[in-house]
């Protein structure tokens, strides 16, 4: 079995028990190393909760590899560990940097799963194969539902997590109409500019796949291309009250990314 020294103390007995009981570890393997030497165990996931940042980040990098390799396919390990990857994303006990990296992995998996579902197994550009196990679509659907509450979690310091969640959910193209509605509503309450920009980009990604909400999404994006939001930040030294009032507003100037998103929304599938 793979050497996984450095397991952190952050996982806890209850989580460790679930990792043993709920994951088919026979599928969590290094595909390039046959036999026991390529087999991983529960400690790989436990390390995501390690208080040592390097230990947690190394575990995330390994999980990325065993789930999707170079990103061209969804490997059999992915449906097994996906619920715990999502749990780690939602858990403030896991370092923010690890959670944002995890979201990047989820976005890669979602794209590979979409490609496999669209094209079916077979060679693609660069000689790569797009494949996904039969268990992936149901696991991905559950992950989408579990991630949705994080979209509106107004926790200070987690702006990158919210932005990452929006980027992942933008890959849930089969739920485009529902998600467009959610993103438009969330944009009105999102206090952080970078997360708001990602919401706009996500609407652009989903709009071509929407049926009932496509026209509304395009119209909304057009409005964002000309809306300066709450305008330029006032000088606090000149007028403190004006600056405080400006800070309390949520209107963001997202015109540059809205142009990018609108172009994407208008592209044919």
Coordinates of N, CA and C in Angstrom, one line a residue, residues 45 48 60 63-65 67-68 71 73-74 77-90 98-114 136 139-140 142-148 150 161 164-172:
X45 N -7.6 10.4 2.5 CA -8.6 11.4 2.7 C -8.5 12.1 4.0
X48 N -6.6 15.4 4.4 CA -7.2 16.7 4.0 C -7.5 17.6 5.2
X60 N -4.4 16.5 -1.3 CA -5.3 17.0 -2.4 C -4.7 16.8 -3.7
X63 N -5.1 13.1 -4.6 CA -6.5 12.8 -4.9 C -6.9 13.3 -6.3
X64 N -6.4 14.5 -6.6 CA -6.6 14.9 -8.0 C -6.2 13.9 -9.0
X65 N -5.0 13.4 -8.8 CA -4.4 12.4 -9.7 C -5.2 11.1 -9.8
X67 N -8.2 10.7 -9.1 CA -9.6 10.9 -9.6 C -9.7 11.2 -11.0
X68 N -8.7 12.0 -11.6 CA -8.9 12.4 -13.0 C -7.6 12.4 -13.7
X71 N -6.8 15.0 -16.3 CA -8.0 15.8 -16.5 C -8.9 15.3 -17.7
X73 N -10.3 12.3 -18.1 CA -11.3 11.3 -17.8 C -11.7 11.4 -16.3
X74 N -12.8 10.8 -16.0 CA -13.2 10.5 -14.6 C -12.8 9.1 -14.3
X77 N -12.0 6.0 -9.0 CA -11.9 6.5 -7.6 C -12.8 7.7 -7.4
X78 N -13.1 8.4 -8.4 CA -13.8 9.7 -8.2 C -15.2 9.5 -7.6
X79 N -16.1 8.7 -8.1 CA -17.4 8.5 -7.4 C -17.3 8.1 -5.9
X80 N -16.2 7.3 -5.6 CA -16.0 6.8 -4.3 C -15.7 7.9 -3.3
X81 N -14.8 8.8 -3.7 CA -14.3 9.8 -2.7 C -15.0 11.1 -2.9
X82 N -15.8 11.3 -3.9 CA -16.4 12.6 -4.2 C -17.2 13.1 -3.0
X83 N -18.0 12.3 -2.3 CA -18.8 12.9 -1.1 C -17.9 13.5 -0.1
X84 N -16.7 12.9 0.1 CA -15.8 13.4 1.1 C -15.0 14.6 0.6
X85 N -14.8 14.7 -0.7 CA -14.2 15.9 -1.2 C -15.1 17.1 -1.0
X86 N -16.4 16.8 -1.3 CA -17.4 17.9 -1.1 C -17.5 18.3 0.4
X87 N -17.5 17.3 1.3 CA -17.5 17.5 2.7 C -16.3 18.4 3.1
X88 N -15.2 18.1 2.6 CA -14.0 18.9 2.9 C -14.1 20.3 2.4
X89 N -14.7 20.5 1.3 CA -14.9 21.8 0.7 C -15.9 22.6 1.7
X90 N -16.8 22.0 2.3 CA -17.8 22.6 3.1 C -17.3 22.8 4.5
X98 N -6.6 24.6 0.6 CA -6.9 23.2 0.2 C -8.3 23.1 -0.4
X99 N -9.3 23.8 0.2 CA -10.6 23.8 -0.3 C -10.7 24.4 -1.7
X100 N -10.0 25.5 -2.0 CA -10.1 26.1 -3.3 C -9.4 25.1 -4.3
X101 N -8.3 24.5 -4.0 CA -7.7 23.5 -4.8 C -8.6 22.3 -5.1
X102 N -9.4 21.9 -4.1 CA -10.3 20.8 -4.2 C -11.4 21.2 -5.2
X103 N -11.8 22.4 -5.1 CA -12.9 22.9 -6.1 C -12.3 22.9 -7.5
X104 N -11.1 23.2 -7.7 CA -10.5 23.1 -9.0 C -10.5 21.7 -9.5
X105 N -10.3 20.7 -8.6 CA -10.4 19.3 -9.0 C -11.8 19.0 -9.4
X106 N -12.8 19.4 -8.6 CA -14.2 19.1 -8.9 C -14.6 19.7 -10.3
X107 N -14.1 20.9 -10.6 CA -14.4 21.5 -11.9 C -13.8 20.7 -13.0
X108 N -12.6 20.2 -12.8 CA -12.0 19.3 -13.9 C -12.8 18.0 -14.0
X109 N -13.2 17.4 -12.9 CA -14.0 16.2 -13.0 C -15.3 16.4 -13.7
X110 N -15.9 17.6 -13.4 CA -17.2 17.9 -14.0 C -17.1 18.0 -15.5
X111 N -16.0 18.7 -15.9 CA -15.8 18.9 -17.3 C -15.6 17.6 -18.0
X112 N -14.7 16.7 -17.4 CA -14.4 15.4 -18.0 C -15.7 14.6 -18.1
X113 N -16.5 14.6 -17.0 CA -17.8 13.9 -17.0 C -18.7 14.4 -18.1
X114 N -18.8 15.7 -18.3 CA -19.7 16.2 -19.3 C -19.2 15.8 -20.7
X136 N -20.7 7.7 -11.9 CA -20.4 9.1 -11.8 C -21.6 10.1 -11.9
X139 N -23.3 10.4 -8.6 CA -22.5 11.0 -7.6 C -22.3 12.5 -7.8
X140 N -22.2 12.9 -9.1 CA -22.1 14.3 -9.4 C -23.3 15.0 -9.1
X142 N -25.5 14.4 -6.7 CA -25.5 14.6 -5.2 C -24.5 15.6 -4.8
X143 N -23.4 15.7 -5.5 CA -22.4 16.7 -5.1 C -22.9 18.1 -5.4
X144 N -23.6 18.3 -6.6 CA -24.2 19.6 -6.9 C -25.1 20.0 -5.8
X145 N -26.0 19.2 -5.4 CA -27.0 19.5 -4.3 C -26.2 19.9 -3.0
X146 N -25.1 19.2 -2.7 CA -24.4 19.4 -1.5 C -23.6 20.7 -1.5
X147 N -23.2 21.2 -2.7 CA -22.4 22.4 -2.9 C -23.3 23.6 -2.9
X148 N -24.5 23.5 -3.3 CA -25.4 24.7 -3.5 C -25.4 25.6 -2.2
X150 N -23.2 26.4 -0.1 CA -21.9 27.1 0.0 C -21.9 28.4 -0.9
X161 N -13.7 30.5 -1.8 CA -14.5 29.3 -1.8 C -15.8 29.5 -2.5
X164 N -15.1 29.6 -6.2 CA -14.8 28.2 -6.7 C -16.1 27.4 -6.8
X165 N -17.0 27.5 -5.8 CA -18.2 26.8 -5.9 C -19.0 27.2 -7.2
X166 N -19.1 28.5 -7.4 CA -19.8 29.0 -8.6 C -19.2 28.4 -9.9
X167 N -17.8 28.3 -9.9 CA -17.1 27.8 -11.1 C -17.5 26.3 -11.3
X168 N -17.5 25.6 -10.2 CA -17.9 24.2 -10.3 C -19.3 24.0 -10.7
X169 N -20.2 24.7 -10.1 CA -21.6 24.6 -10.5 C -21.9 25.0 -11.9
X170 N -21.1 25.8 -12.5 CA -21.3 26.2 -13.9 C -21.1 25.0 -14.8
X171 N -20.5 24.0 -14.3 CA -20.3 22.7 -15.1 C -21.5 21.8 -15.1
X172 N -22.5 22.2 -14.2 CA -23.7 21.4 -14.1 C -24.7 21.8 -15.2

